Amino acid sequence: MLMRSLYLQWLPNFITIGRLVLTPAAIDMIVGEHWRAAFAIFVLAGASDALDGWLAKTFDLRTDLGAVLDPIADKALIVSIYATLAIKGALPPWLALLVISRDVLIVGAVFVAWLLARPMDLRPLPVSKATTAAQLLLAAIVLAGEAFAFPLGEATSLVFAVVAALTVASASVYLWRWVKLMGPDDVGA
């Protein structure tokens, strides 16, 4: 009974680790231009993100490890997919650079805060959740367009703009929180 309980407690973490494992598989499929397989793997990875979060919240299976692994898995998937899609010409390089820069900024800020013994609150902000959802949706749209050979058209430019705006807004909020956290200890005293 205890062993089954431990497995259940760790189920969301196992799903998150699975998403980490799926990331290089999706990248390999994109590089090889196996677009349908890349799309299927990406959808599976996205579904796993929703599933692990739902399980953790619904059944109170949250763990400290999961709180760290989940954003790492999200960032690994998004950064890898955006970089590869830009290299393959399926996504504008400026957008990929913006998305990747935001994640590098966040990871760098968390690392510096940790080095200075001023750890940041790692709970995702609403703007961050919206940004991640929009970034994942755009990647799915681009992959589906490649997989099923349908033209993305002008509406895609609007989605690019929404993703860019959310990415800049999210980066700005994190940067503001980080600057506030790194300020003098006696500010506002």
PDB file of N, CA, C and O in Angstrom, residues 69-145:
ATOM      1  N   LEU A  69      10.724  20.958 -11.508  1.00  0.00           N
ATOM      2  CA  LEU A  69      10.793  20.230 -12.778  1.00  0.00           C
ATOM      3  C   LEU A  69       9.813  20.752 -13.821  1.00  0.00           C
ATOM      4  O   LEU A  69      10.151  20.820 -15.009  1.00  0.00           O
ATOM      5  N   ASP A  70       8.610  21.107 -13.414  1.00  0.00           N
ATOM      6  CA  ASP A  70       7.592  21.508 -14.378  1.00  0.00           C
ATOM      7  C   ASP A  70       8.021  22.722 -15.200  1.00  0.00           C
ATOM      8  O   ASP A  70       7.967  22.677 -16.437  1.00  0.00           O
ATOM      9  N   PRO A  71       8.475  23.818 -14.567  1.00  0.00           N
ATOM     10  CA  PRO A  71       8.917  24.944 -15.407  1.00  0.00           C
ATOM     11  C   PRO A  71      10.167  24.623 -16.230  1.00  0.00           C
ATOM     12  O   PRO A  71      10.327  25.145 -17.335  1.00  0.00           O
ATOM     13  N   ILE A  72      11.033  23.749 -15.719  1.00  0.00           N
ATOM     14  CA  ILE A  72      12.208  23.346 -16.501  1.00  0.00           C
ATOM     15  C   ILE A  72      11.754  22.605 -17.760  1.00  0.00           C
ATOM     16  O   ILE A  72      12.248  22.868 -18.861  1.00  0.00           O
ATOM     17  N   ALA A  73      10.803  21.690 -17.597  1.00  0.00           N
ATOM     18  CA  ALA A  73      10.292  20.935 -18.746  1.00  0.00           C
ATOM     19  C   ALA A  73       9.613  21.869 -19.747  1.00  0.00           C
ATOM     20  O   ALA A  73       9.792  21.733 -20.960  1.00  0.00           O
ATOM     21  N   ASP A  74       8.829  22.826 -19.235  1.00  0.00           N
ATOM     22  CA  ASP A  74       8.173  23.805 -20.122  1.00  0.00           C
ATOM     23  C   ASP A  74       9.208  24.604 -20.900  1.00  0.00           C
ATOM     24  O   ASP A  74       9.099  24.776 -22.118  1.00  0.00           O
ATOM     25  N   LYS A  75      10.214  25.112 -20.198  1.00  0.00           N
ATOM     26  CA  LYS A  75      11.228  25.946 -20.842  1.00  0.00           C
ATOM     27  C   LYS A  75      12.049  25.127 -21.843  1.00  0.00           C
ATOM     28  O   LYS A  75      12.356  25.611 -22.935  1.00  0.00           O
ATOM     29  N   ALA A  76      12.397  23.908 -21.481  1.00  0.00           N
ATOM     30  CA  ALA A  76      13.160  23.055 -22.404  1.00  0.00           C
ATOM     31  C   ALA A  76      12.366  22.815 -23.677  1.00  0.00           C
ATOM     32  O   ALA A  76      12.908  22.918 -24.790  1.00  0.00           O
ATOM     33  N   LEU A  77      11.074  22.526 -23.542  1.00  0.00           N
ATOM     34  CA  LEU A  77      10.236  22.270 -24.711  1.00  0.00           C
ATOM     35  C   LEU A  77      10.095  23.526 -25.568  1.00  0.00           C
ATOM     36  O   LEU A  77      10.327  23.492 -26.780  1.00  0.00           O
ATOM     37  N   ILE A  78       9.735  24.635 -24.942  1.00  0.00           N
ATOM     38  CA  ILE A  78       9.487  25.863 -25.705  1.00  0.00           C
ATOM     39  C   ILE A  78      10.763  26.381 -26.366  1.00  0.00           C
ATOM     40  O   ILE A  78      10.773  26.700 -27.559  1.00  0.00           O
ATOM     41  N   VAL A  79      11.846  26.475 -25.616  1.00  0.00           N
ATOM     42  CA  VAL A  79      13.102  26.991 -26.177  1.00  0.00           C
ATOM     43  C   VAL A  79      13.569  26.103 -27.330  1.00  0.00           C
ATOM     44  O   VAL A  79      13.938  26.597 -28.402  1.00  0.00           O
ATOM     45  N   SER A  80      13.538  24.798 -27.136  1.00  0.00           N
ATOM     46  CA  SER A  80      13.990  23.874 -28.178  1.00  0.00           C
ATOM     47  C   SER A  80      13.128  23.952 -29.422  1.00  0.00           C
ATOM     48  O   SER A  80      13.638  24.011 -30.548  1.00  0.00           O
ATOM     49  N   ILE A  81      11.823  23.956 -29.224  1.00  0.00           N
ATOM     50  CA  ILE A  81      10.897  23.994 -30.364  1.00  0.00           C
ATOM     51  C   ILE A  81      11.045  25.307 -31.128  1.00  0.00           C
ATOM     52  O   ILE A  81      11.134  25.320 -32.367  1.00  0.00           O
ATOM     53  N   TYR A  82      11.067  26.436 -30.409  1.00  0.00           N
ATOM     54  CA  TYR A  82      11.161  27.738 -31.085  1.00  0.00           C
ATOM     55  C   TYR A  82      12.481  27.884 -31.839  1.00  0.00           C
ATOM     56  O   TYR A  82      12.501  28.378 -32.967  1.00  0.00           O
ATOM     57  N   ALA A  83      13.576  27.470 -31.211  1.00  0.00           N
ATOM     58  CA  ALA A  83      14.876  27.568 -31.892  1.00  0.00           C
ATOM     59  C   ALA A  83      14.887  26.711 -33.149  1.00  0.00           C
ATOM     60  O   ALA A  83      15.313  27.161 -34.220  1.00  0.00           O
ATOM     61  N   THR A  84      14.385  25.492 -33.038  1.00  0.00           N
ATOM     62  CA  THR A  84      14.415  24.575 -34.180  1.00  0.00           C
ATOM     63  C   THR A  84      13.476  25.038 -35.288  1.00  0.00           C
ATOM     64  O   THR A  84      13.824  24.984 -36.473  1.00  0.00           O
ATOM     65  N   LEU A  85      12.276  25.503 -34.921  1.00  0.00           N
ATOM     66  CA  LEU A  85      11.349  25.999 -35.936  1.00  0.00           C
ATOM     67  C   LEU A  85      11.919  27.227 -36.655  1.00  0.00           C
ATOM     68  O   LEU A  85      11.725  27.384 -37.863  1.00  0.00           O
ATOM     69  N   ALA A  86      12.621  28.082 -35.930  1.00  0.00           N
ATOM     70  CA  ALA A  86      13.241  29.253 -36.562  1.00  0.00           C
ATOM     71  C   ALA A  86      14.358  28.820 -37.507  1.00  0.00           C
ATOM     72  O   ALA A  86      14.468  29.336 -38.632  1.00  0.00           O
ATOM     73  N   ILE A  87      15.169  27.879 -37.076  1.00  0.00           N
ATOM     74  CA  ILE A  87      16.266  27.384 -37.925  1.00  0.00           C
ATOM     75  C   ILE A  87      15.711  26.738 -39.199  1.00  0.00           C
ATOM     76  O   ILE A  87      16.261  26.909 -40.286  1.00  0.00           O
ATOM     77  N   LYS A  88      14.585  26.044 -39.076  1.00  0.00           N
ATOM     78  CA  LYS A  88      13.969  25.390 -40.231  1.00  0.00           C
ATOM     79  C   LYS A  88      13.160  26.366 -41.090  1.00  0.00           C
ATOM     80  O   LYS A  88      12.630  25.994 -42.131  1.00  0.00           O
ATOM     81  N   GLY A  89      13.060  27.627 -40.659  1.00  0.00           N
ATOM     82  CA  GLY A  89      12.351  28.628 -41.441  1.00  0.00           C
ATOM     83  C   GLY A  89      10.839  28.619 -41.262  1.00  0.00           C
ATOM     84  O   GLY A  89      10.119  29.271 -42.011  1.00  0.00           O
ATOM     85  N   ALA A  90      10.345  27.890 -40.278  1.00  0.00           N
ATOM     86  CA  ALA A  90       8.903  27.798 -40.046  1.00  0.00           C
ATOM     87  C   ALA A  90       8.393  28.878 -39.093  1.00  0.00           C
ATOM     88  O   ALA A  90       7.188  29.051 -38.944  1.00  0.00           O
ATOM     89  N   LEU A  91       9.298  29.583 -38.455  1.00  0.00           N
ATOM     90  CA  LEU A  91       8.951  30.610 -37.472  1.00  0.00           C
ATOM     91  C   LEU A  91       9.928  31.771 -37.655  1.00  0.00           C
ATOM     92  O   LEU A  91      11.110  31.535 -37.928  1.00  0.00           O
ATOM     93  N   PRO A  92       9.466  33.011 -37.508  1.00  0.00           N
ATOM     94  CA  PRO A  92      10.390  34.139 -37.662  1.00  0.00           C
ATOM     95  C   PRO A  92      11.502  34.096 -36.601  1.00  0.00           C
ATOM     96  O   PRO A  92      11.220  33.919 -35.415  1.00  0.00           O
ATOM     97  N   PRO A  93      12.742  34.263 -37.025  1.00  0.00           N
ATOM     98  CA  PRO A  93      13.852  34.231 -36.062  1.00  0.00           C
ATOM     99  C   PRO A  93      13.707  35.266 -34.945  1.00  0.00           C
ATOM    100  O   PRO A  93      14.066  34.979 -33.795  1.00  0.00           O
ATOM    101  N   TRP A  94      13.169  36.450 -35.232  1.00  0.00           N
ATOM    102  CA  TRP A  94      13.025  37.484 -34.209  1.00  0.00           C
ATOM    103  C   TRP A  94      12.112  37.014 -33.081  1.00  0.00           C
ATOM    104  O   TRP A  94      12.357  37.316 -31.909  1.00  0.00           O
ATOM    105  N   LEU A  95      11.067  36.255 -33.447  1.00  0.00           N
ATOM    106  CA  LEU A  95      10.136  35.771 -32.424  1.00  0.00           C
ATOM    107  C   LEU A  95      10.787  34.683 -31.572  1.00  0.00           C
ATOM    108  O   LEU A  95      10.646  34.674 -30.348  1.00  0.00           O
ATOM    109  N   ALA A  96      11.504  33.788 -32.221  1.00  0.00           N
ATOM    110  CA  ALA A  96      12.215  32.747 -31.482  1.00  0.00           C
ATOM    111  C   ALA A  96      13.230  33.373 -30.530  1.00  0.00           C
ATOM    112  O   ALA A  96      13.334  32.972 -29.362  1.00  0.00           O
ATOM    113  N   LEU A  97      13.949  34.372 -31.010  1.00  0.00           N
ATOM    114  CA  LEU A  97      14.935  35.054 -30.162  1.00  0.00           C
ATOM    115  C   LEU A  97      14.269  35.729 -28.968  1.00  0.00           C
ATOM    116  O   LEU A  97      14.770  35.664 -27.844  1.00  0.00           O
ATOM    117  N   LEU A  98      13.126  36.348 -29.188  1.00  0.00           N
ATOM    118  CA  LEU A  98      12.386  37.002 -28.102  1.00  0.00           C
ATOM    119  C   LEU A  98      11.947  35.986 -27.053  1.00  0.00           C
ATOM    120  O   LEU A  98      12.132  36.194 -25.846  1.00  0.00           O
ATOM    121  N   VAL A  99      11.372  34.885 -27.505  1.00  0.00           N
ATOM    122  CA  VAL A  99      10.887  33.847 -26.588  1.00  0.00           C
ATOM    123  C   VAL A  99      12.052  33.241 -25.800  1.00  0.00           C
ATOM    124  O   VAL A  99      11.979  33.077 -24.578  1.00  0.00           O
ATOM    125  N   ILE A 100      13.124  32.922 -26.494  1.00  0.00           N
ATOM    126  CA  ILE A 100      14.293  32.321 -25.833  1.00  0.00           C
ATOM    127  C   ILE A 100      14.927  33.314 -24.868  1.00  0.00           C
ATOM    128  O   ILE A 100      15.297  32.946 -23.742  1.00  0.00           O
ATOM    129  N   SER A 101      15.035  34.571 -25.266  1.00  0.00           N
ATOM    130  CA  SER A 101      15.633  35.598 -24.397  1.00  0.00           C
ATOM    131  C   SER A 101      14.839  35.757 -23.106  1.00  0.00           C
ATOM    132  O   SER A 101      15.420  35.928 -22.029  1.00  0.00           O
ATOM    133  N   ARG A 102      13.514  35.716 -23.192  1.00  0.00           N
ATOM    134  CA  ARG A 102      12.685  35.815 -21.984  1.00  0.00           C
ATOM    135  C   ARG A 102      13.024  34.687 -21.014  1.00  0.00           C
ATOM    136  O   ARG A 102      13.212  34.920 -19.818  1.00  0.00           O
ATOM    137  N   ASP A 103      13.113  33.464 -21.535  1.00  0.00           N
ATOM    138  CA  ASP A 103      13.392  32.339 -20.656  1.00  0.00           C
ATOM    139  C   ASP A 103      14.800  32.403 -20.077  1.00  0.00           C
ATOM    140  O   ASP A 103      15.013  32.079 -18.910  1.00  0.00           O
ATOM    141  N   VAL A 104      15.758  32.849 -20.875  1.00  0.00           N
ATOM    142  CA  VAL A 104      17.119  33.019 -20.366  1.00  0.00           C
ATOM    143  C   VAL A 104      17.136  34.094 -19.272  1.00  0.00           C
ATOM    144  O   VAL A 104      17.787  33.927 -18.232  1.00  0.00           O
ATOM    145  N   LEU A 105      16.399  35.180 -19.485  1.00  0.00           N
ATOM    146  CA  LEU A 105      16.299  36.246 -18.480  1.00  0.00           C
ATOM    147  C   LEU A 105      15.734  35.701 -17.168  1.00  0.00           C
ATOM    148  O   LEU A 105      16.281  35.973 -16.092  1.00  0.00           O
ATOM    149  N   ILE A 106      14.662  34.941 -17.255  1.00  0.00           N
ATOM    150  CA  ILE A 106      14.026  34.404 -16.041  1.00  0.00           C
ATOM    151  C   ILE A 106      14.961  33.440 -15.325  1.00  0.00           C
ATOM    152  O   ILE A 106      15.161  33.541 -14.110  1.00  0.00           O
ATOM    153  N   VAL A 107      15.545  32.515 -16.065  1.00  0.00           N
ATOM    154  CA  VAL A 107      16.449  31.537 -15.446  1.00  0.00           C
ATOM    155  C   VAL A 107      17.665  32.247 -14.854  1.00  0.00           C
ATOM    156  O   VAL A 107      18.087  31.944 -13.723  1.00  0.00           O
ATOM    157  N   GLY A 108      18.211  33.217 -15.573  1.00  0.00           N
ATOM    158  CA  GLY A 108      19.354  33.979 -15.051  1.00  0.00           C
ATOM    159  C   GLY A 108      18.999  34.744 -13.794  1.00  0.00           C
ATOM    160  O   GLY A 108      19.777  34.769 -12.831  1.00  0.00           O
ATOM    161  N   ALA A 109      17.835  35.369 -13.770  1.00  0.00           N
ATOM    162  CA  ALA A 109      17.404  36.127 -12.589  1.00  0.00           C
ATOM    163  C   ALA A 109      17.232  35.212 -11.383  1.00  0.00           C
ATOM    164  O   ALA A 109      17.661  35.546 -10.268  1.00  0.00           O
ATOM    165  N   VAL A 110      16.625  34.064 -11.600  1.00  0.00           N
ATOM    166  CA  VAL A 110      16.437  33.105 -10.499  1.00  0.00           C
ATOM    167  C   VAL A 110      17.794  32.639  -9.983  1.00  0.00           C
ATOM    168  O   VAL A 110      18.019  32.544  -8.770  1.00  0.00           O
ATOM    169  N   PHE A 111      18.725  32.371 -10.890  1.00  0.00           N
ATOM    170  CA  PHE A 111      20.054  31.903 -10.493  1.00  0.00           C
ATOM    171  C   PHE A 111      20.812  32.972  -9.704  1.00  0.00           C
ATOM    172  O   PHE A 111      21.393  32.687  -8.652  1.00  0.00           O
ATOM    173  N   VAL A 112      20.797  34.207 -10.184  1.00  0.00           N
ATOM    174  CA  VAL A 112      21.491  35.292  -9.481  1.00  0.00           C
ATOM    175  C   VAL A 112      20.859  35.519  -8.104  1.00  0.00           C
ATOM    176  O   VAL A 112      21.563  35.687  -7.105  1.00  0.00           O
ATOM    177  N   ALA A 113      19.535  35.505  -8.054  1.00  0.00           N
ATOM    178  CA  ALA A 113      18.850  35.676  -6.768  1.00  0.00           C
ATOM    179  C   ALA A 113      19.249  34.563  -5.797  1.00  0.00           C
ATOM    180  O   ALA A 113      19.500  34.816  -4.615  1.00  0.00           O
ATOM    181  N   TRP A 114      19.340  33.341  -6.310  1.00  0.00           N
ATOM    182  CA  TRP A 114      19.736  32.215  -5.467  1.00  0.00           C
ATOM    183  C   TRP A 114      21.178  32.393  -4.990  1.00  0.00           C
ATOM    184  O   TRP A 114      21.480  32.163  -3.817  1.00  0.00           O
ATOM    185  N   LEU A 115      22.085  32.813  -5.891  1.00  0.00           N
ATOM    186  CA  LEU A 115      23.483  33.033  -5.513  1.00  0.00           C
ATOM    187  C   LEU A 115      23.619  34.091  -4.416  1.00  0.00           C
ATOM    188  O   LEU A 115      24.498  33.995  -3.559  1.00  0.00           O
ATOM    189  N   LEU A 116      22.763  35.094  -4.462  1.00  0.00           N
ATOM    190  CA  LEU A 116      22.808  36.179  -3.489  1.00  0.00           C
ATOM    191  C   LEU A 116      21.933  35.911  -2.265  1.00  0.00           C
ATOM    192  O   LEU A 116      21.682  36.812  -1.470  1.00  0.00           O
ATOM    193  N   ALA A 117      21.486  34.670  -2.137  1.00  0.00           N
ATOM    194  CA  ALA A 117      20.659  34.237  -1.002  1.00  0.00           C
ATOM    195  C   ALA A 117      19.377  35.072  -0.874  1.00  0.00           C
ATOM    196  O   ALA A 117      18.928  35.397   0.220  1.00  0.00           O
ATOM    197  N   ARG A 118      18.820  35.438  -2.022  1.00  0.00           N
ATOM    198  CA  ARG A 118      17.533  36.143  -2.077  1.00  0.00           C
ATOM    199  C   ARG A 118      16.626  35.397  -3.048  1.00  0.00           C
ATOM    200  O   ARG A 118      16.276  35.913  -4.108  1.00  0.00           O
ATOM    201  N   PRO A 119      16.259  34.182  -2.699  1.00  0.00           N
ATOM    202  CA  PRO A 119      15.513  33.363  -3.658  1.00  0.00           C
ATOM    203  C   PRO A 119      14.195  34.003  -4.078  1.00  0.00           C
ATOM    204  O   PRO A 119      13.512  34.639  -3.274  1.00  0.00           O
ATOM    205  N   MET A 120      13.902  33.829  -5.343  1.00  0.00           N
ATOM    206  CA  MET A 120      12.655  34.361  -5.906  1.00  0.00           C
ATOM    207  C   MET A 120      11.530  33.362  -5.675  1.00  0.00           C
ATOM    208  O   MET A 120      11.758  32.164  -5.625  1.00  0.00           O
ATOM    209  N   ASP A 121      10.338  33.888  -5.587  1.00  0.00           N
ATOM    210  CA  ASP A 121       9.143  33.059  -5.538  1.00  0.00           C
ATOM    211  C   ASP A 121       8.975  32.456  -6.926  1.00  0.00           C
ATOM    212  O   ASP A 121       8.902  33.186  -7.918  1.00  0.00           O
ATOM    213  N   LEU A 122       8.942  31.142  -7.025  1.00  0.00           N
ATOM    214  CA  LEU A 122       8.907  30.474  -8.323  1.00  0.00           C
ATOM    215  C   LEU A 122       7.500  30.172  -8.816  1.00  0.00           C
ATOM    216  O   LEU A 122       7.337  29.595  -9.892  1.00  0.00           O
ATOM    217  N   ARG A 123       6.493  30.540  -8.047  1.00  0.00           N
ATOM    218  CA  ARG A 123       5.123  30.298  -8.517  1.00  0.00           C
ATOM    219  C   ARG A 123       4.871  31.121  -9.777  1.00  0.00           C
ATOM    220  O   ARG A 123       5.185  32.313  -9.812  1.00  0.00           O
ATOM    221  N   PRO A 124       4.307  30.483 -10.799  1.00  0.00           N
ATOM    222  CA  PRO A 124       4.075  31.221 -12.041  1.00  0.00           C
ATOM    223  C   PRO A 124       3.007  32.301 -11.870  1.00  0.00           C
ATOM    224  O   PRO A 124       2.019  32.108 -11.170  1.00  0.00           O
ATOM    225  N   LEU A 125       3.228  33.415 -12.507  1.00  0.00           N
ATOM    226  CA  LEU A 125       2.282  34.522 -12.488  1.00  0.00           C
ATOM    227  C   LEU A 125       1.225  34.299 -13.568  1.00  0.00           C
ATOM    228  O   LEU A 125       1.485  33.599 -14.546  1.00  0.00           O
ATOM    229  N   PRO A 126       0.061  34.914 -13.432  1.00  0.00           N
ATOM    230  CA  PRO A 126      -0.963  34.764 -14.480  1.00  0.00           C
ATOM    231  C   PRO A 126      -0.460  35.159 -15.872  1.00  0.00           C
ATOM    232  O   PRO A 126      -0.748  34.469 -16.851  1.00  0.00           O
ATOM    233  N   VAL A 127       0.313  36.237 -15.962  1.00  0.00           N
ATOM    234  CA  VAL A 127       0.841  36.654 -17.270  1.00  0.00           C
ATOM    235  C   VAL A 127       1.812  35.605 -17.804  1.00  0.00           C
ATOM    236  O   VAL A 127       1.889  35.372 -19.009  1.00  0.00           O
ATOM    237  N   SER A 128       2.522  34.936 -16.916  1.00  0.00           N
ATOM    238  CA  SER A 128       3.447  33.888 -17.330  1.00  0.00           C
ATOM    239  C   SER A 128       2.683  32.669 -17.852  1.00  0.00           C
ATOM    240  O   SER A 128       3.064  32.065 -18.865  1.00  0.00           O
ATOM    241  N   LYS A 129       1.608  32.312 -17.172  1.00  0.00           N
ATOM    242  CA  LYS A 129       0.790  31.186 -17.633  1.00  0.00           C
ATOM    243  C   LYS A 129       0.175  31.493 -18.996  1.00  0.00           C
ATOM    244  O   LYS A 129       0.149  30.635 -19.882  1.00  0.00           O
ATOM    245  N   ALA A 130      -0.313  32.712 -19.165  1.00  0.00           N
ATOM    246  CA  ALA A 130      -0.897  33.115 -20.451  1.00  0.00           C
ATOM    247  C   ALA A 130       0.165  33.104 -21.546  1.00  0.00           C
ATOM    248  O   ALA A 130      -0.100  32.674 -22.682  1.00  0.00           O
ATOM    249  N   THR A 131       1.368  33.558 -21.207  1.00  0.00           N
ATOM    250  CA  THR A 131       2.464  33.577 -22.177  1.00  0.00           C
ATOM    251  C   THR A 131       2.816  32.161 -22.611  1.00  0.00           C
ATOM    252  O   THR A 131       2.938  31.879 -23.808  1.00  0.00           O
ATOM    253  N   THR A 132       2.990  31.275 -21.647  1.00  0.00           N
ATOM    254  CA  THR A 132       3.327  29.883 -21.962  1.00  0.00           C
ATOM    255  C   THR A 132       2.233  29.247 -22.813  1.00  0.00           C
ATOM    256  O   THR A 132       2.522  28.572 -23.809  1.00  0.00           O
ATOM    257  N   ALA A 133       0.983  29.478 -22.459  1.00  0.00           N
ATOM    258  CA  ALA A 133      -0.134  28.907 -23.236  1.00  0.00           C
ATOM    259  C   ALA A 133      -0.115  29.436 -24.665  1.00  0.00           C
ATOM    260  O   ALA A 133      -0.277  28.661 -25.624  1.00  0.00           O
ATOM    261  N   ALA A 134       0.098  30.736 -24.833  1.00  0.00           N
ATOM    262  CA  ALA A 134       0.133  31.330 -26.174  1.00  0.00           C
ATOM    263  C   ALA A 134       1.322  30.801 -26.973  1.00  0.00           C
ATOM    264  O   ALA A 134       1.199  30.516 -28.170  1.00  0.00           O
ATOM    265  N   GLN A 135       2.471  30.676 -26.322  1.00  0.00           N
ATOM    266  CA  GLN A 135       3.657  30.155 -27.010  1.00  0.00           C
ATOM    267  C   GLN A 135       3.437  28.712 -27.455  1.00  0.00           C
ATOM    268  O   GLN A 135       3.802  28.338 -28.577  1.00  0.00           O
ATOM    269  N   LEU A 136       2.845  27.898 -26.589  1.00  0.00           N
ATOM    270  CA  LEU A 136       2.568  26.503 -26.943  1.00  0.00           C
ATOM    271  C   LEU A 136       1.533  26.423 -28.071  1.00  0.00           C
ATOM    272  O   LEU A 136       1.674  25.619 -28.995  1.00  0.00           O
ATOM    273  N   LEU A 137       0.509  27.260 -27.999  1.00  0.00           N
ATOM    274  CA  LEU A 137      -0.515  27.273 -29.041  1.00  0.00           C
ATOM    275  C   LEU A 137       0.092  27.646 -30.394  1.00  0.00           C
ATOM    276  O   LEU A 137      -0.192  26.997 -31.412  1.00  0.00           O
ATOM    277  N   LEU A 138       0.925  28.669 -30.410  1.00  0.00           N
ATOM    278  CA  LEU A 138       1.564  29.073 -31.658  1.00  0.00           C
ATOM    279  C   LEU A 138       2.439  27.953 -32.220  1.00  0.00           C
ATOM    280  O   LEU A 138       2.396  27.664 -33.422  1.00  0.00           O
ATOM    281  N   ALA A 139       3.216  27.324 -31.363  1.00  0.00           N
ATOM    282  CA  ALA A 139       4.061  26.215 -31.827  1.00  0.00           C
ATOM    283  C   ALA A 139       3.192  25.099 -32.407  1.00  0.00           C
ATOM    284  O   ALA A 139       3.527  24.528 -33.459  1.00  0.00           O
ATOM    285  N   ALA A 140       2.073  24.802 -31.769  1.00  0.00           N
ATOM    286  CA  ALA A 140       1.166  23.765 -32.272  1.00  0.00           C
ATOM    287  C   ALA A 140       0.586  24.161 -33.630  1.00  0.00           C
ATOM    288  O   ALA A 140       0.483  23.325 -34.536  1.00  0.00           O
ATOM    289  N   ILE A 141       0.221  25.432 -33.781  1.00  0.00           N
ATOM    290  CA  ILE A 141      -0.325  25.912 -35.055  1.00  0.00           C
ATOM    291  C   ILE A 141       0.715  25.776 -36.168  1.00  0.00           C
ATOM    292  O   ILE A 141       0.422  25.292 -37.264  1.00  0.00           O
ATOM    293  N   VAL A 142       1.942  26.198 -35.879  1.00  0.00           N
ATOM    294  CA  VAL A 142       3.010  26.132 -36.883  1.00  0.00           C
ATOM    295  C   VAL A 142       3.308  24.676 -37.242  1.00  0.00           C
ATOM    296  O   VAL A 142       3.429  24.323 -38.424  1.00  0.00           O
ATOM    297  N   LEU A 143       3.405  23.825 -36.233  1.00  0.00           N
ATOM    298  CA  LEU A 143       3.666  22.402 -36.499  1.00  0.00           C
ATOM    299  C   LEU A 143       2.521  21.767 -37.278  1.00  0.00           C
ATOM    300  O   LEU A 143       2.757  20.972 -38.200  1.00  0.00           O
ATOM    301  N   ALA A 144       1.284  22.111 -36.927  1.00  0.00           N
ATOM    302  CA  ALA A 144       0.132  21.569 -37.655  1.00  0.00           C
ATOM    303  C   ALA A 144       0.136  22.051 -39.105  1.00  0.00           C
ATOM    304  O   ALA A 144      -0.171  21.273 -40.021  1.00  0.00           O
ATOM    305  N   GLY A 145       0.495  23.314 -39.306  1.00  0.00           N
ATOM    306  CA  GLY A 145       0.582  23.840 -40.667  1.00  0.00           C
ATOM    307  C   GLY A 145       1.587  23.076 -41.504  1.00  0.00           C
ATOM    308  O   GLY A 145       1.336  22.751 -42.665  1.00  0.00           O
TER     309      GLY A 145
END
